[in-house]
């Protein structure tokens, strides 16, 4: 069960890191520090969008339309924090305490 606990925490950590990279990259694109006409930037941006859209999509359908302000990453961050805390609080079940 320890392996399951560690695997779940690793998956949540990887999602967290990918989301941080996506958010920072979106800021850099919006402030025109990065240009989507550069092939590497465009490929990285497309890959991040493809990875995160299955996570953001259901959240966006539930949230009201706020125009240009996308609240889906914030909601997903809160969900990840709740899941990590729930796993940490119930670590005894995984670790056999």
PDB file of C-alpha atoms in Angstrom:
ATOM      1  CA  UNK A   1       0.000   0.000   0.000  1.00  0.00           C
ATOM      2  CA  UNK A   2       2.953   2.305   0.498  1.00  0.00           C
ATOM      3  CA  UNK A   3       3.616   2.101  -3.221  1.00  0.00           C
ATOM      4  CA  UNK A   4       0.042   3.177  -3.986  1.00  0.00           C
ATOM      5  CA  UNK A   5       0.346   6.142  -1.627  1.00  0.00           C
ATOM      6  CA  UNK A   6       3.672   7.197  -3.158  1.00  0.00           C
ATOM      7  CA  UNK A   7       2.344   6.749  -6.705  1.00  0.00           C
ATOM      8  CA  UNK A   8      -0.711   8.914  -5.992  1.00  0.00           C
ATOM      9  CA  UNK A   9       1.427  11.620  -4.416  1.00  0.00           C
ATOM     10  CA  UNK A  10       3.839  11.500  -7.367  1.00  0.00           C
ATOM     11  CA  UNK A  11       0.997  11.852  -9.865  1.00  0.00           C
ATOM     12  CA  UNK A  12      -0.380  14.851  -7.972  1.00  0.00           C
ATOM     13  CA  UNK A  13       3.109  16.403  -7.804  1.00  0.00           C
ATOM     14  CA  UNK A  14       3.639  15.961 -11.558  1.00  0.00           C
ATOM     15  CA  UNK A  15       0.244  17.495 -12.355  1.00  0.00           C
ATOM     16  CA  UNK A  16       1.067  20.381  -9.997  1.00  0.00           C
ATOM     17  CA  UNK A  17       4.405  21.009 -11.757  1.00  0.00           C
ATOM     18  CA  UNK A  18       2.884  20.826 -15.251  1.00  0.00           C
ATOM     19  CA  UNK A  19       0.179  23.292 -14.225  1.00  0.00           C
ATOM     20  CA  UNK A  20       2.768  25.739 -12.841  1.00  0.00           C
ATOM     21  CA  UNK A  21       4.762  25.546 -16.103  1.00  0.00           C
ATOM     22  CA  UNK A  22       1.547  26.068 -18.119  1.00  0.00           C
ATOM     23  CA  UNK A  23       0.517  29.114 -16.080  1.00  0.00           C
ATOM     24  CA  UNK A  24       3.950  30.734 -16.243  1.00  0.00           C
ATOM     25  CA  UNK A  25       4.165  30.048 -19.964  1.00  0.00           C
ATOM     26  CA  UNK A  26       0.718  31.582 -20.527  1.00  0.00           C
ATOM     27  CA  UNK A  27       1.854  34.738 -18.717  1.00  0.00           C
ATOM     28  CA  UNK A  28       5.014  34.906 -20.822  1.00  0.00           C
ATOM     29  CA  UNK A  29       2.983  34.483 -24.005  1.00  0.00           C
ATOM     30  CA  UNK A  30       0.425  37.112 -22.968  1.00  0.00           C
ATOM     31  CA  UNK A  31       3.164  39.623 -22.077  1.00  0.00           C
ATOM     32  CA  UNK A  32       4.852  38.823 -25.417  1.00  0.00           C
ATOM     33  CA  UNK A  33       8.045  37.514 -23.870  1.00  0.00           C
ATOM     34  CA  UNK A  34       7.484  34.251 -25.753  1.00  0.00           C
ATOM     35  CA  UNK A  35       6.195  34.079 -29.301  1.00  0.00           C
ATOM     36  CA  UNK A  36       4.011  31.204 -30.504  1.00  0.00           C
ATOM     37  CA  UNK A  37       5.545  31.533 -33.984  1.00  0.00           C
ATOM     38  CA  UNK A  38       8.724  29.962 -32.614  1.00  0.00           C
ATOM     39  CA  UNK A  39       8.451  26.212 -33.296  1.00  0.00           C
ATOM     40  CA  UNK A  40       9.735  25.045 -29.889  1.00  0.00           C
ATOM     41  CA  UNK A  41       7.441  27.392 -27.984  1.00  0.00           C
ATOM     42  CA  UNK A  42       4.452  26.422 -30.137  1.00  0.00           C
ATOM     43  CA  UNK A  43       5.103  22.695 -29.674  1.00  0.00           C
ATOM     44  CA  UNK A  44       5.582  23.040 -25.925  1.00  0.00           C
ATOM     45  CA  UNK A  45       2.439  25.153 -25.593  1.00  0.00           C
ATOM     46  CA  UNK A  46       0.397  22.709 -27.665  1.00  0.00           C
ATOM     47  CA  UNK A  47       1.694  19.756 -25.648  1.00  0.00           C
ATOM     48  CA  UNK A  48       0.864  21.405 -22.332  1.00  0.00           C
ATOM     49  CA  UNK A  49      -2.615  22.292 -23.576  1.00  0.00           C
ATOM     50  CA  UNK A  50      -3.208  18.713 -24.703  1.00  0.00           C
ATOM     51  CA  UNK A  51      -2.053  17.371 -21.338  1.00  0.00           C
ATOM     52  CA  UNK A  52      -4.142  19.740 -19.241  1.00  0.00           C
ATOM     53  CA  UNK A  53      -7.326  20.077 -21.297  1.00  0.00           C
ATOM     54  CA  UNK A  54      -8.767  16.749 -20.031  1.00  0.00           C
ATOM     55  CA  UNK A  55      -8.347  18.116 -16.507  1.00  0.00           C
ATOM     56  CA  UNK A  56      -9.511  21.685 -17.192  1.00  0.00           C
ATOM     57  CA  UNK A  57     -12.384  20.788 -19.543  1.00  0.00           C
ATOM     58  CA  UNK A  58     -14.828  19.329 -16.997  1.00  0.00           C
ATOM     59  CA  UNK A  59     -14.045  22.152 -14.565  1.00  0.00           C
ATOM     60  CA  UNK A  60     -14.681  24.787 -17.258  1.00  0.00           C
ATOM     61  CA  UNK A  61     -18.077  23.236 -18.032  1.00  0.00           C
ATOM     62  CA  UNK A  62     -19.104  23.602 -14.371  1.00  0.00           C
ATOM     63  CA  UNK A  63     -17.772  27.132 -13.832  1.00  0.00           C
ATOM     64  CA  UNK A  64     -19.686  30.153 -15.120  1.00  0.00           C
ATOM     65  CA  UNK A  65     -18.294  31.999 -18.131  1.00  0.00           C
ATOM     66  CA  UNK A  66     -15.992  34.756 -16.865  1.00  0.00           C
ATOM     67  CA  UNK A  67     -14.777  35.981 -20.235  1.00  0.00           C
ATOM     68  CA  UNK A  68     -11.023  36.180 -20.574  1.00  0.00           C
ATOM     69  CA  UNK A  69     -10.419  35.158 -16.941  1.00  0.00           C
ATOM     70  CA  UNK A  70      -9.913  31.393 -16.727  1.00  0.00           C
ATOM     71  CA  UNK A  71     -10.578  30.109 -13.219  1.00  0.00           C
ATOM     72  CA  UNK A  72     -10.178  26.412 -14.077  1.00  0.00           C
ATOM     73  CA  UNK A  73      -6.488  26.240 -13.024  1.00  0.00           C
ATOM     74  CA  UNK A  74      -7.322  27.789  -9.659  1.00  0.00           C
ATOM     75  CA  UNK A  75     -10.101  25.268  -9.042  1.00  0.00           C
ATOM     76  CA  UNK A  76      -7.851  22.383 -10.079  1.00  0.00           C
ATOM     77  CA  UNK A  77      -5.105  23.683  -7.755  1.00  0.00           C
ATOM     78  CA  UNK A  78      -7.583  23.686  -4.878  1.00  0.00           C
ATOM     79  CA  UNK A  79      -8.700  20.154  -5.749  1.00  0.00           C
ATOM     80  CA  UNK A  80      -5.079  18.959  -5.846  1.00  0.00           C
ATOM     81  CA  UNK A  81      -4.388  20.575  -2.468  1.00  0.00           C
ATOM     82  CA  UNK A  82      -7.456  18.881  -1.000  1.00  0.00           C
ATOM     83  CA  UNK A  83      -6.463  15.506  -2.468  1.00  0.00           C
ATOM     84  CA  UNK A  84      -2.880  15.800  -1.193  1.00  0.00           C
ATOM     85  CA  UNK A  85      -4.115  16.742   2.271  1.00  0.00           C
ATOM     86  CA  UNK A  86      -6.622  13.890   2.278  1.00  0.00           C
ATOM     87  CA  UNK A  87      -3.883  11.444   1.289  1.00  0.00           C
ATOM     88  CA  UNK A  88      -1.520  12.815   3.936  1.00  0.00           C
ATOM     89  CA  UNK A  89      -4.201  12.640   6.639  1.00  0.00           C
ATOM     90  CA  UNK A  90      -5.006   9.057   5.715  1.00  0.00           C
ATOM     91  CA  UNK A  91      -1.422   7.941   5.173  1.00  0.00           C
ATOM     92  CA  UNK A  92      -1.788   5.565   8.103  1.00  0.00           C
ATOM     93  CA  UNK A  93      -4.215   3.470   6.072  1.00  0.00           C
ATOM     94  CA  UNK A  94      -1.626   3.171   3.315  1.00  0.00           C
ATOM     95  CA  UNK A  95       1.335   2.661   5.615  1.00  0.00           C
ATOM     96  CA  UNK A  96      -0.367   0.139   7.888  1.00  0.00           C
ATOM     97  CA  UNK A  97      -0.523   2.149  11.146  1.00  0.00           C
TER      98      UNK A  97
END
